[in-house]
Short mmCIF file of C-alpha atoms in Angstrom, two decimals:
data_model
loop_
_atom_site.label_atom_id
_atom_site.label_comp_id
_atom_site.label_asym_id
_atom_site.label_seq_id
_atom_site.Cartn_x
_atom_site.Cartn_y
_atom_site.Cartn_z
CA UNK A 11 91.26 77.44 114.21
CA UNK A 12 91.92 81.05 113.43
CA UNK A 13 89.75 83.83 114.79
CA UNK A 14 89.55 87.58 115.00
CA UNK A 15 88.11 89.89 117.60
CA UNK A 16 86.86 93.39 117.10
CA UNK A 17 86.48 94.65 120.65
CA UNK A 18 84.40 97.69 119.81
CA UNK A 19 80.87 97.42 118.42
CA UNK A 20 80.79 101.13 117.74
CA UNK A 21 83.37 103.86 117.16
CA UNK A 22 82.41 107.52 116.96
CA UNK A 23 84.76 110.22 115.73
CA UNK A 24 84.45 113.79 114.56
CA UNK A 25 85.16 114.63 110.96
CA UNK A 26 88.78 115.57 110.47
CA UNK A 27 89.97 113.64 113.50
CA UNK A 28 92.06 110.48 113.23
CA UNK A 29 90.22 107.19 113.52
CA UNK A 30 91.23 103.73 114.72
CA UNK A 31 89.20 100.54 114.42
CA UNK A 32 90.71 97.75 116.46
CA UNK A 33 91.28 94.12 115.51
CA UNK A 34 93.15 91.33 117.23
CA UNK A 35 93.68 87.88 115.82
CA UNK A 36 94.53 84.36 116.84
CA UNK A 37 96.23 81.84 114.56
CA UNK A 38 98.61 78.98 115.09
CA UNK A 39 100.60 79.71 111.94
CA UNK A 40 101.23 82.78 109.82
CA UNK A 41 98.32 85.21 109.72
CA UNK A 42 97.03 86.78 106.54
CA UNK A 43 94.87 89.71 107.54
CA UNK A 44 92.25 91.71 105.70
CA UNK A 45 90.00 94.69 106.23
CA UNK A 46 86.69 95.10 104.46
CA UNK A 47 84.06 97.84 104.60
CA UNK A 48 80.33 97.39 104.18
CA UNK A 49 77.88 100.16 103.37
CA UNK A 50 74.16 99.67 104.11
CA UNK A 51 72.55 96.91 102.07
CA UNK A 52 75.75 96.32 100.17
CA UNK A 53 78.36 93.61 100.00
CA UNK A 54 81.85 93.96 101.39
CA UNK A 55 84.47 96.10 99.72
CA UNK A 56 88.11 95.16 100.08
CA UNK A 57 90.23 97.85 101.76
CA UNK A 58 93.63 96.31 102.37
CA UNK A 59 95.53 93.20 103.34
CA UNK A 60 98.69 92.13 105.10
CA UNK A 61 100.57 89.15 103.74
CA UNK A 62 104.20 89.78 104.47
CA UNK A 63 106.71 92.60 104.38
CA UNK A 64 106.15 96.06 105.84
CA UNK A 65 104.05 96.07 108.94
CA UNK A 66 102.27 99.24 107.79
CA UNK A 67 99.90 98.49 104.96
CA UNK A 68 98.26 101.22 102.90
CA UNK A 69 94.91 100.61 101.27
CA UNK A 70 91.97 102.24 99.57
CA UNK A 71 90.39 105.59 100.48
CA UNK A 72 93.34 106.69 102.63
CA UNK A 73 93.07 103.82 105.08
CA UNK A 74 96.07 102.01 106.50
CA UNK A 75 96.61 99.24 109.00
CA UNK A 76 99.51 98.25 111.16
CA UNK A 77 100.41 94.63 111.71
CA UNK A 78 101.79 94.06 115.20
CA UNK A 79 102.92 90.50 115.74
CA UNK A 80 103.76 90.85 119.42
CA UNK A 81 100.33 92.24 120.19
CA UNK A 82 98.57 90.08 117.57
CA UNK A 83 96.80 93.15 116.32
CA UNK A 84 95.92 94.65 112.96
CA UNK A 85 94.25 97.98 113.72
CA UNK A 86 92.74 100.02 110.91
CA UNK A 87 93.59 103.71 110.87
CA UNK A 88 92.99 106.88 108.94
CA UNK A 89 94.62 110.23 109.73
CA UNK A 90 91.57 112.36 108.99
CA UNK A 91 88.06 110.88 109.02
CA UNK A 92 85.35 111.82 106.55
CA UNK A 93 81.60 111.63 107.09
CA UNK A 94 81.50 109.28 104.11
CA UNK A 95 83.71 106.82 106.00
CA UNK A 96 80.70 105.98 108.19
CA UNK A 97 80.08 102.28 107.60
CA UNK A 98 80.53 98.81 109.04
CA UNK A 99 84.11 97.54 109.08
CA UNK A 100 85.14 93.90 109.21
CA UNK A 101 88.52 92.45 110.01
CA UNK A 102 89.27 88.96 108.68
CA UNK A 103 92.06 86.42 108.98
CA UNK A 104 93.21 83.45 106.96
CA UNK A 105 95.72 80.96 108.27
CA UNK A 106 97.79 80.14 105.29
CA UNK A 107 97.60 82.38 102.26
CA UNK A 108 96.17 79.66 100.07
CA UNK A 109 93.59 78.67 102.63
CA UNK A 110 89.92 79.13 101.77
CA UNK A 111 88.94 79.34 105.41
CA UNK A 112 88.65 83.04 106.21
CA UNK A 113 87.15 84.11 109.51
CA UNK A 114 85.49 87.47 110.05
CA UNK A 115 85.21 89.58 113.15
CA UNK A 116 81.83 90.71 114.38
CA UNK A 117 82.23 94.09 112.76
CA UNK A 118 82.65 97.63 114.08
CA UNK A 119 80.25 100.38 113.14
CA UNK A 120 82.11 103.60 112.50
CA UNK A 121 80.18 106.85 112.70
CA UNK A 122 81.89 110.06 111.65
CA UNK A 123 80.04 113.17 112.73
CA UNK A 124 80.35 116.49 110.95
CA UNK B 13 89.10 94.76 88.05
CA UNK B 14 87.81 91.97 90.30
CA UNK B 15 84.12 92.84 90.14
CA UNK B 16 81.52 90.42 91.44
CA UNK B 17 77.83 90.87 90.76
CA UNK B 18 74.75 89.25 92.23
CA UNK B 19 71.25 88.95 90.89
CA UNK B 20 68.70 89.72 92.05
CA UNK B 21 69.63 92.40 94.57
CA UNK B 22 66.45 91.73 96.47
CA UNK B 23 63.66 89.19 96.25
CA UNK B 24 60.40 88.58 98.06
CA UNK B 25 58.82 85.16 97.82
CA UNK B 26 56.08 83.09 99.38
CA UNK B 27 56.81 80.39 101.90
CA UNK B 28 57.36 77.04 100.22
CA UNK B 29 58.72 78.39 96.96
CA UNK B 30 62.30 78.16 95.73
CA UNK B 31 64.54 81.10 94.96
CA UNK B 32 67.71 81.15 92.88
CA UNK B 33 70.46 83.72 93.42
CA UNK B 34 73.22 84.19 90.86
CA UNK B 35 76.77 85.25 91.55
CA UNK B 36 79.02 86.25 88.67
CA UNK B 37 82.64 87.29 88.43
CA UNK B 38 82.51 89.93 85.71
CA UNK B 39 86.14 90.47 84.80
CA UNK B 40 87.97 87.43 86.06
CA UNK B 41 87.67 83.69 86.25
CA UNK B 42 86.84 82.51 89.72
CA UNK B 43 88.25 79.15 90.66
CA UNK B 44 86.55 79.36 94.03
CA UNK B 45 83.32 81.00 95.09
CA UNK B 46 81.87 81.38 98.55
CA UNK B 47 78.36 81.91 99.88
CA UNK B 48 77.76 83.79 103.10
CA UNK B 49 74.71 84.66 105.10
CA UNK B 50 74.47 87.79 107.19
CA UNK B 51 71.84 88.49 109.81
CA UNK B 52 71.04 92.06 110.83
CA UNK B 53 73.87 93.70 112.72
CA UNK B 54 75.91 90.51 112.66
CA UNK B 55 78.98 89.27 110.91
CA UNK B 56 79.12 87.04 107.88
CA UNK B 57 78.53 83.33 108.32
CA UNK B 58 80.16 81.12 105.72
CA UNK B 59 77.64 78.69 104.29
CA UNK B 60 79.64 76.88 101.65
CA UNK B 61 82.68 76.94 99.42
CA UNK B 62 82.52 75.82 95.83
CA UNK B 63 85.15 75.12 93.21
CA UNK B 64 84.26 75.15 89.55
CA UNK B 65 83.04 71.77 88.41
CA UNK B 66 83.05 70.26 91.89
CA UNK B 67 80.47 69.75 94.58
CA UNK B 68 80.27 72.49 97.15
CA UNK B 69 81.70 72.02 100.61
CA UNK B 70 79.14 73.02 103.18
CA UNK B 71 79.86 74.34 106.64
CA UNK B 72 78.61 72.44 109.63
CA UNK B 73 74.96 73.09 110.28
CA UNK B 74 74.12 74.22 106.75
CA UNK B 75 71.60 71.96 105.03
CA UNK B 76 72.93 71.04 101.63
CA UNK B 77 69.51 69.89 100.42
CA UNK B 78 67.99 73.22 101.34
CA UNK B 79 70.74 75.45 100.01
CA UNK B 80 71.71 74.05 96.63
CA UNK B 81 74.92 75.45 95.21
CA UNK B 82 76.06 75.03 91.64
CA UNK B 83 79.36 76.33 90.29
CA UNK B 84 79.04 75.29 86.69
CA UNK B 85 81.51 77.72 85.15
CA UNK B 86 84.45 79.85 86.13
CA UNK B 87 82.28 82.94 86.19
CA UNK B 88 78.98 81.77 87.63
CA UNK B 89 77.77 80.20 90.85
CA UNK B 90 74.16 79.87 91.91
CA UNK B 91 72.54 79.42 95.29
CA UNK B 92 69.02 78.01 95.31
CA UNK B 93 67.05 78.24 98.52
CA UNK B 94 64.55 75.41 98.24
CA UNK B 95 61.16 75.41 99.97
CA UNK B 96 61.95 78.73 101.56
CA UNK B 97 60.56 79.61 104.96
CA UNK B 98 60.47 82.93 106.82
CA UNK B 99 63.51 81.94 108.87
CA UNK B 100 65.49 81.82 105.63
CA UNK B 101 65.00 85.55 105.25
CA UNK B 102 68.44 87.07 105.31
CA UNK B 103 71.12 88.91 103.36
CA UNK B 104 73.07 86.48 101.19
CA UNK B 105 76.49 87.52 99.93
CA UNK B 106 78.79 85.71 97.55
CA UNK B 107 82.48 86.17 97.03
CA UNK B 108 85.02 84.88 94.57
CA UNK B 109 88.72 84.57 94.12
CA UNK B 110 90.88 83.87 91.12
CA UNK B 111 93.35 81.47 92.63
CA UNK B 112 94.22 79.91 95.92
CA UNK B 113 96.25 82.89 97.10
CA UNK B 114 93.95 85.62 95.85
CA UNK B 115 91.98 88.11 97.87
CA UNK B 116 88.27 87.40 98.14
CA UNK B 117 86.08 89.89 96.28
CA UNK B 118 82.49 90.24 97.35
CA UNK B 119 79.25 90.74 95.51
CA UNK B 120 76.76 93.42 96.56
CA UNK B 121 74.49 90.93 98.30
CA UNK B 122 70.92 89.72 97.85
CA UNK B 123 68.24 90.43 100.40
CA UNK B 124 65.75 87.58 100.60
CA UNK B 125 62.43 88.06 102.33
CA UNK B 126 60.17 85.04 102.69
CA UNK B 127 56.57 85.82 103.54
#
């Protein structure tokens, strides 16, 4: 079965600095990868997804992610962090684009300090 | 587009009572809806998947008689926690997608506290 790993529980960055939230995945077939963000006591908001095509995917709020097949990674990045980016970020993978079975990582808490 | 709502956003109930949580897709028809449970500082745990007009498919370890799911229309799914107990206290989140290849869109969640 597919799975994702988010190796960092917590990421701290200073406002204005670039940020990276790491995600690695494991699937036996083609991966379909997603990033979601969760603010306190809220549901998940969709940020971006990789299905096929360009390895660099651009999403909401200035976020982007790079699909790296050889490293089985899909790291989330932003060139210049904002304090308002502080939240919980989840990476998710589906094996097969029409598959209902989506697996989430454990989440990474991003804190951006002024 | 692709907005999912949940009601109520929070609920407190006594042990032994039943609680119903609604999940609605506001601007699209959802062929498939999902119910997740999230414990503090943990990831989402899929409880069940439901297709409109069909019985829900429950994940292993989830009691179908305790967590009743109904997906009666293309815009509404309900989760009823029957005979709730304090260990059922959690954050319940639904999601929906339009078709088999669609992105999942999530509701804002419902915090259930059972006293």
